[in-house]
Short mmCIF file of C-alpha atoms and ligand atoms in Angstrom, two decimals:
data_model
loop_
_atom_site.label_atom_id
_atom_site.label_comp_id
_atom_site.label_asym_id
_atom_site.label_seq_id
_atom_site.Cartn_x
_atom_site.Cartn_y
_atom_site.Cartn_z
CA MET A 1406 26.60 -15.49 -2.18
CA LYS A 1407 23.32 -13.80 -0.83
CA LEU A 1408 20.78 -13.29 -3.09
CA LEU A 1409 17.78 -10.92 -2.62
CA LEU A 1410 14.35 -12.03 -4.57
CA LEU A 1411 12.03 -9.46 -5.24
CA GLY A 1412 8.76 -11.46 -5.09
CA GLY A 1413 4.80 -11.04 -4.96
CA THR A 1414 4.32 -13.65 -7.88
CA ALA A 1415 3.89 -17.40 -8.49
CA GLU A 1416 7.26 -17.28 -10.59
CA ALA A 1417 9.36 -15.69 -7.31
CA ARG A 1418 7.81 -18.52 -5.41
CA GLU A 1419 8.79 -21.04 -7.77
CA LEU A 1420 12.29 -19.64 -7.99
CA ALA A 1421 12.58 -19.75 -4.17
CA ALA A 1422 11.25 -23.24 -3.80
CA ARG A 1423 14.00 -24.34 -6.39
CA LEU A 1424 16.95 -22.10 -4.87
CA ALA A 1425 15.84 -22.47 -0.76
CA GLY A 1426 18.81 -24.33 0.67
CA GLY A 1427 20.74 -25.19 -2.24
CA PRO A 1428 24.62 -24.81 -1.91
CA ASP A 1429 26.76 -21.53 -2.41
CA LEU A 1430 23.68 -19.57 -2.17
CA SER A 1431 21.71 -18.07 0.81
CA LEU A 1432 18.54 -16.45 -0.30
CA VAL A 1433 15.75 -13.73 1.10
CA SER A 1434 12.62 -13.31 -0.43
CA SER A 1435 11.06 -9.86 -0.28
CA LEU A 1436 7.13 -8.98 -0.45
CA ALA A 1437 5.57 -5.56 -0.24
CA GLY A 1438 3.07 -6.62 2.10
CA ARG A 1439 0.05 -5.71 0.25
CA VAL A 1440 -1.84 -8.86 0.94
CA ARG A 1441 -3.04 -9.29 4.31
CA ASP A 1442 -2.29 -13.35 4.16
CA PRO A 1443 0.26 -13.69 1.23
CA LEU A 1444 1.28 -17.17 0.02
CA LEU A 1445 4.81 -17.57 1.33
CA PRO A 1446 7.97 -18.43 -0.62
CA ALA A 1447 10.35 -21.30 0.79
CA GLY A 1448 13.17 -19.59 2.90
CA GLU A 1449 13.94 -16.50 4.51
CA VAL A 1450 11.22 -13.98 3.83
CA ARG A 1451 11.12 -10.31 4.76
CA VAL A 1452 7.85 -8.00 4.22
CA GLY A 1453 7.62 -4.37 3.79
CA GLY A 1454 9.05 -1.58 1.44
CA PHE A 1455 12.70 -0.62 1.87
CA GLY A 1456 12.17 3.17 1.68
CA GLY A 1457 12.84 4.07 -2.13
CA VAL A 1458 15.98 3.91 -3.77
CA PRO A 1459 18.28 5.15 -0.57
CA GLY A 1460 16.64 2.46 1.55
CA LEU A 1461 17.00 -0.08 -0.52
CA VAL A 1462 20.84 0.76 -1.37
CA GLY A 1463 21.24 0.90 2.48
CA TRP A 1464 19.40 -2.55 2.96
CA LEU A 1465 21.62 -3.99 0.30
CA ARG A 1466 24.77 -2.91 1.76
CA ASP A 1467 23.70 -4.10 5.54
CA GLU A 1468 22.49 -7.37 4.15
CA ARG A 1469 25.61 -7.93 2.34
CA ILE A 1470 23.46 -8.99 -0.56
CA GLY A 1471 25.59 -9.83 -3.78
CA LEU A 1472 22.86 -10.71 -6.33
CA VAL A 1473 19.39 -9.47 -7.06
CA VAL A 1474 16.59 -11.24 -8.92
CA ASP A 1475 13.78 -8.89 -9.38
CA ALA A 1476 10.53 -11.43 -10.06
CA THR A 1477 7.77 -8.53 -9.15
CA HIS A 1478 4.59 -8.61 -11.08
CA PRO A 1479 4.81 -6.98 -14.71
CA TYR A 1480 2.84 -3.83 -13.03
CA ALA A 1481 4.94 -3.21 -10.13
CA ALA A 1482 7.22 -0.37 -12.08
CA THR A 1483 8.06 1.28 -9.31
CA MET A 1484 9.78 -1.61 -7.33
CA GLN A 1485 11.30 -2.54 -10.59
CA ALA A 1486 12.90 0.93 -11.10
CA ASN A 1487 14.24 1.25 -7.70
CA ALA A 1488 16.03 -2.19 -8.13
CA ALA A 1489 17.53 -1.25 -11.10
CA ALA A 1490 18.81 2.04 -9.75
CA ALA A 1491 20.02 0.48 -6.47
CA CYS A 1492 21.61 -2.16 -8.25
CA ASP A 1493 23.21 -0.11 -10.68
CA ARG A 1494 24.67 2.32 -8.17
CA LEU A 1495 26.31 -0.73 -5.87
CA GLY A 1496 27.15 -2.79 -9.12
CA LEU A 1497 25.10 -5.54 -8.00
CA PRO A 1498 24.16 -8.24 -10.90
CA ARG A 1499 20.09 -7.95 -11.42
CA LEU A 1500 18.10 -10.16 -13.33
CA ARG A 1501 14.52 -9.54 -14.31
CA LEU A 1502 12.22 -12.76 -14.18
CA ALA A 1503 9.14 -11.53 -16.25
CA ARG A 1504 6.54 -13.94 -17.59
CA PRO A 1505 5.63 -12.91 -21.20
CA GLY A 1506 2.42 -11.34 -21.90
CA TRP A 1507 -1.11 -12.81 -23.44
CA ARG A 1508 -1.64 -13.17 -27.04
CA ALA A 1509 -4.70 -12.55 -28.65
CA GLY A 1510 -5.87 -15.33 -30.58
CA ASP A 1511 -8.83 -16.40 -33.33
CA GLY A 1512 -12.19 -15.10 -31.64
CA ASP A 1513 -10.71 -12.66 -29.11
CA ARG A 1514 -11.80 -9.19 -28.93
CA TRP A 1515 -9.49 -7.55 -27.11
CA HIS A 1516 -9.34 -3.41 -26.79
CA TRP A 1517 -5.81 -2.76 -25.63
CA VAL A 1518 -5.48 0.90 -23.64
CA GLY A 1519 -2.54 2.43 -21.94
CA SER A 1520 -3.87 2.84 -18.29
CA LEU A 1521 -6.80 2.28 -16.20
CA PRO A 1522 -8.28 5.59 -16.96
CA GLU A 1523 -8.36 4.76 -20.44
CA ALA A 1524 -9.79 1.64 -19.33
CA ALA A 1525 -12.64 3.17 -17.58
CA ALA A 1526 -13.35 5.98 -20.75
CA ALA A 1527 -13.69 2.60 -23.04
CA LEU A 1528 -16.20 0.94 -20.91
CA PRO A 1529 -19.37 2.56 -21.60
CA SER A 1530 -19.15 1.88 -25.62
CA LEU A 1531 -18.73 -2.16 -24.78
CA GLY A 1532 -21.05 -2.97 -21.97
CA THR A 1533 -22.71 -2.27 -19.03
CA ARG A 1534 -22.14 -5.18 -16.79
CA VAL A 1535 -18.51 -5.44 -16.13
CA PHE A 1536 -16.12 -8.01 -14.69
CA LEU A 1537 -13.07 -6.10 -13.12
CA THR A 1538 -10.08 -8.06 -12.30
CA THR A 1539 -7.19 -5.48 -12.10
CA GLY A 1540 -7.01 -5.83 -8.58
CA ARG A 1541 -8.38 -3.82 -5.35
CA LEU A 1542 -5.90 -0.87 -6.00
CA GLY A 1543 -7.05 1.74 -8.70
CA LEU A 1544 -10.93 1.17 -8.30
CA ALA A 1545 -11.49 4.92 -7.82
CA VAL A 1546 -10.87 5.58 -11.55
CA PHE A 1547 -13.90 3.71 -12.03
CA ALA A 1548 -16.10 5.30 -9.28
CA GLY A 1549 -17.97 7.56 -11.50
CA LEU A 1550 -19.50 5.25 -13.90
CA ASP A 1551 -22.64 5.26 -12.24
CA ARG A 1552 -24.75 3.56 -15.06
CA LEU A 1553 -22.25 0.34 -15.07
CA TRP A 1554 -22.63 -2.84 -12.87
CA PHE A 1555 -19.43 -3.87 -11.77
CA LEU A 1556 -18.17 -7.62 -10.53
CA ILE A 1557 -15.04 -6.40 -8.62
CA ARG A 1558 -12.89 -9.68 -7.92
CA CYS A 1559 -9.63 -9.12 -5.66
CA VAL A 1560 -7.88 -10.96 -2.75
CA ASP A 1561 -8.33 -8.53 -0.19
CA ARG A 1562 -11.58 -6.37 0.51
CA PRO A 1563 -10.97 -3.17 -1.38
CA SER A 1564 -11.39 0.31 0.53
CA GLY A 1565 -11.68 3.75 -0.82
CA PRO A 1566 -13.59 4.93 -3.67
CA MET A 1567 -15.23 2.71 -5.56
CA PRO A 1568 -17.99 2.09 -8.32
CA ALA A 1569 -21.48 2.59 -6.48
CA ARG A 1570 -23.53 -0.49 -8.57
CA GLY A 1571 -21.98 -3.80 -8.01
CA GLN A 1572 -20.53 -6.83 -6.14
CA VAL A 1573 -17.11 -7.65 -4.59
CA LEU A 1574 -16.11 -11.09 -4.82
CA LEU A 1575 -13.06 -12.05 -2.78
CA ALA A 1576 -10.96 -14.84 -4.37
CA ARG A 1577 -7.24 -15.73 -4.96
CA GLY A 1578 -6.21 -17.96 -8.46
CA PRO A 1579 -5.93 -19.91 -10.14
CA TYR A 1580 -9.14 -19.99 -11.90
CA ARG A 1581 -10.32 -22.45 -14.47
CA ARG A 1582 -11.81 -21.86 -17.87
CA GLU A 1583 -15.15 -23.56 -17.18
CA GLU A 1584 -15.50 -21.86 -13.85
CA GLU A 1585 -14.67 -18.56 -15.36
CA ARG A 1586 -17.17 -19.12 -17.91
CA ALA A 1587 -19.85 -19.97 -15.10
CA LEU A 1588 -19.16 -16.91 -13.32
CA MET A 1589 -19.31 -14.77 -16.13
CA GLU A 1590 -22.85 -16.34 -17.39
CA ARG A 1591 -24.12 -16.09 -13.52
CA PHE A 1592 -23.52 -12.53 -13.30
CA ALA A 1593 -24.56 -11.81 -16.94
CA VAL A 1594 -20.82 -10.24 -17.30
CA GLU A 1595 -21.04 -8.21 -20.74
CA VAL A 1596 -17.23 -6.95 -20.60
CA LEU A 1597 -13.87 -7.77 -18.85
CA VAL A 1598 -10.95 -5.42 -17.66
CA THR A 1599 -7.79 -7.08 -17.16
CA LYS A 1600 -4.17 -6.19 -16.89
CA ASP A 1601 -1.77 -8.11 -19.26
CA SER A 1602 -0.44 -10.30 -16.55
CA GLY A 1603 0.46 -13.23 -18.62
CA GLY A 1604 1.02 -16.70 -17.21
CA SER A 1605 -1.51 -19.54 -17.23
CA LEU A 1606 -2.78 -19.34 -13.62
CA THR A 1607 -5.29 -16.41 -14.24
CA ALA A 1608 -5.63 -16.95 -18.28
CA GLY A 1609 -9.00 -18.72 -18.10
CA LYS A 1610 -10.98 -15.46 -17.73
CA LEU A 1611 -9.71 -15.01 -21.45
CA ASP A 1612 -10.39 -18.42 -22.76
CA ALA A 1613 -14.02 -18.03 -21.20
CA ALA A 1614 -14.53 -14.34 -22.49
CA ARG A 1615 -13.44 -15.69 -25.99
CA ASP A 1616 -16.43 -18.65 -25.63
CA LEU A 1617 -18.77 -15.95 -24.63
CA ARG A 1618 -17.71 -13.51 -27.43
CA LEU A 1619 -17.08 -10.78 -24.80
CA PRO A 1620 -15.17 -7.88 -25.29
CA VAL A 1621 -11.89 -7.56 -23.13
CA VAL A 1622 -10.43 -4.17 -22.17
CA MET A 1623 -6.68 -5.20 -21.72
CA VAL A 1624 -4.50 -2.75 -19.75
CA ARG A 1625 -0.82 -2.44 -21.20
CA ARG A 1626 2.13 -3.31 -19.08
CA PRO A 1627 4.46 -0.49 -18.30
CA PRO A 1628 7.46 -0.68 -20.47
CA PRO A 1629 10.14 -2.82 -19.16
CA THR A 1630 13.30 -1.76 -17.16
CA PRO A 1631 16.38 -1.99 -19.37
CA GLY A 1632 18.87 -4.85 -18.35
CA PRO A 1633 18.92 -8.60 -18.35
CA SER A 1634 15.47 -10.38 -18.62
CA VAL A 1635 14.27 -14.07 -18.63
CA ALA A 1636 11.27 -15.39 -18.89
CA THR A 1637 11.00 -18.63 -17.05
CA VAL A 1638 11.70 -19.86 -13.75
CA GLU A 1639 14.44 -22.44 -15.06
CA GLU A 1640 16.37 -19.75 -16.86
CA ALA A 1641 16.58 -17.26 -13.87
CA ALA A 1642 17.57 -20.36 -11.65
CA ALA A 1643 20.37 -21.44 -14.16
CA TRP A 1644 21.39 -17.61 -13.90
CA VAL A 1645 21.62 -17.51 -10.37
CA ARG A 1646 23.71 -20.68 -10.05
CA ARG A 1647 26.12 -19.39 -12.58
CA GLN A 1648 26.38 -16.30 -10.61
CA ALA A 1649 26.77 -18.15 -7.12
CA ALA A 1650 29.51 -20.77 -8.81
CA GLY A 1651 31.73 -18.07 -9.95
CA CYS A 1652 31.70 -16.37 -6.65
CA GLY A 1653 32.61 -18.86 -3.85
CA GLN A 1654 31.22 -19.53 -0.46
CA PRO A 1655 27.82 -18.11 0.82
CA ASN A 1656 28.38 -14.65 2.22
CA ALA A 1657 32.08 -15.28 1.99
CA SER A 1658 32.52 -11.66 1.29
CA PRO A 1659 30.24 -8.96 0.90
CA PRO A 1660 29.66 -7.37 -2.50
CA VAL A 1661 32.13 -5.00 -4.17
CA VAL A 1662 30.36 -1.92 -3.13
CA GLY A 1663 31.65 1.41 -5.09
CA TYR A 1664 34.98 -0.01 -6.11
CA ALA A 1665 37.24 2.02 -7.78
CA PRO A 1666 40.68 0.33 -8.66
CA PRO A 1667 43.66 2.47 -7.83
CA PRO A 1668 45.37 3.89 -11.32
CA GLY A 1669 47.12 1.17 -12.95
CA ASP A 1670 45.51 -1.67 -10.76
CA PRO A 1671 43.60 -3.65 -13.38
CA ALA A 1672 39.78 -4.40 -11.66
CA PRO A 1673 39.33 -7.78 -9.99
CA ASP A 1674 38.42 -10.65 -12.14
CA ARG A 1675 34.58 -11.57 -10.90
CA ALA A 1676 34.15 -14.09 -13.34
CA GLY A 1677 30.32 -15.05 -14.12
CA GLU A 1678 29.23 -11.71 -12.49
CA ALA A 1679 27.36 -10.04 -14.98
CA ARG A 1680 26.54 -6.27 -14.66
CA PRO A 1681 23.06 -5.10 -15.26
CA SER A 1682 23.43 -4.40 -18.96
CA ALA A 1683 25.48 -7.42 -19.61
CA ASP A 1684 24.16 -10.55 -21.75
CA THR A 1685 22.62 -13.12 -19.49
CA GLY A 1686 23.51 -15.90 -21.76
CA THR A 1687 19.81 -16.88 -22.40
CA PRO A 1688 17.25 -16.02 -24.89
CA PRO A 1689 15.72 -12.54 -24.30
CA ALA A 1690 12.46 -12.61 -22.74
CA ARG A 1691 9.15 -13.03 -25.36
CA ARG A 1692 7.61 -9.56 -24.61
CA GLY A 1693 3.76 -8.97 -24.45
CA VAL A 1694 2.13 -7.31 -27.26
P1 LIG B 1177 4.98 -0.79 -6.99
O1 LIG B 1177 3.82 0.06 -7.38
O2 LIG B 1177 6.08 -0.89 -8.14
O3 LIG B 1177 5.88 -0.80 -5.62
C1 LIG B 1177 5.51 0.67 -4.49
C2 LIG B 1177 6.33 0.31 -3.37
O4 LIG B 1177 6.06 -0.65 -2.84
C3 LIG B 1177 7.79 0.21 -4.08
O5 LIG B 1177 8.28 1.36 -3.94
C4 LIG B 1177 8.14 -0.58 -2.53
O6 LIG B 1177 8.16 0.21 -1.45
C5 LIG B 1177 6.98 -1.38 -2.25
N1 LIG B 1177 7.62 -2.76 -2.89
C6 LIG B 1177 6.91 -3.37 -4.19
N2 LIG B 1177 7.15 -4.46 -4.04
C7 LIG B 1177 8.01 -5.13 -3.25
C8 LIG B 1177 8.57 -6.16 -2.70
N3 LIG B 1177 8.70 -7.39 -3.40
N4 LIG B 1177 9.12 -5.93 -1.93
C9 LIG B 1177 9.64 -4.94 -1.00
N5 LIG B 1177 8.75 -3.86 -1.26
C10 LIG B 1177 8.13 -3.68 -2.31
O7 LIG B 1177 4.26 -2.26 -6.67
P2 LIG B 1177 2.90 -2.75 -6.74
O8 LIG B 1177 2.49 -2.77 -8.21
O9 LIG B 1177 1.94 -2.17 -5.47
O10 LIG B 1177 3.32 -4.51 -6.22
C11 LIG B 1177 3.23 -4.64 -4.88
C12 LIG B 1177 3.65 -6.05 -4.89
O11 LIG B 1177 2.48 -6.92 -5.08
C13 LIG B 1177 4.84 -6.42 -5.77
O12 LIG B 1177 5.61 -7.46 -4.64
C14 LIG B 1177 4.42 -7.41 -6.75
O13 LIG B 1177 4.94 -8.49 -7.20
C15 LIG B 1177 2.90 -7.90 -6.51
N6 LIG B 1177 1.74 -7.92 -7.20
C16 LIG B 1177 1.38 -6.98 -8.00
C17 LIG B 1177 0.27 -6.65 -8.91
C18 LIG B 1177 0.25 -5.51 -9.79
O14 LIG B 1177 -0.90 -5.61 -10.53
N7 LIG B 1177 0.70 -4.43 -9.30
C19 LIG B 1177 -0.14 -7.82 -9.33
C20 LIG B 1177 0.29 -9.03 -8.40
C21 LIG B 1177 1.31 -9.05 -7.87
P3 LIG B 1177 9.72 0.91 -0.95
O15 LIG B 1177 9.70 2.32 -2.10
O16 LIG B 1177 9.40 1.60 -0.07
O17 LIG B 1177 10.69 0.17 -1.03
#
């Protein structure tokens, strides 16, 4: 059984580390190629887009993929929709691995917004010195806010339109609470902007903002794709092992693509192979608020 693991997240790397080299399974991880020097997962890796749904369908066929785990970032909505459409078209089992969103606690001053433009619109009433942690793409929507000053943190240097006043800080997490607080104090930050990425690796900024009583503009996640979803690497690994155990040797046979049984011929018994809408046998993922 050959697995495509759509990655670009810490969870995808953890899952690859668990599965690479295991029995009954060969694994290829896929990265979009956005980051110049990405952290590479264990095992085989391919980099770059597939060319939309048609490209992905062709690639899945050519590579004889039998199983897909979509562990892309919660905001990678296009890739998630494409994976769902391609797997539906080919009848391939697909699992979404999505870490739960963050939840506000006592002392948090979060302002939920639906998009980056809404975040930009909310900022002038919340502060003039902004810590922007939404990534290097989408900075253009903040470009017109000339009266605000921005500390822009991202992994690679941004290009294109961006705020006129500010400083770019190139860094890659994880980030600890104390370091985040020191950074915010050093730059006299008044408001934090973030996506609801979830997980512990970048949550230090939220703790620091609470410590400093700073408002946080939290950009909501796009709606999740329908289908089976789990919240942890453990659950995803268990799902993959169940699927692989039900399907025999690695690459023993290509996936059944477009199979339609002749009249009177019952569909083949593909024990353990779930359709995208099937129950995963695991509890549903906790979703962000
Ligand atoms: P996106 O908007 O959903 O995807 C845009 C296009 O990029 C897709 O249509 C696909 O191109 C390609 N692509 C995306 N993820 C891919 C993958 N894992 N492997 C191969 N091609 C991929 O995605 P995005 O938000 O730009 O995110 C790109 C990557 O960065 C993802 O792997 C994601 O996990 C990671 N990431 C994203 C964020 C975020 O805030 N969005 C944060 C951290 C990490 P084709 O149509 O040509 O196939």
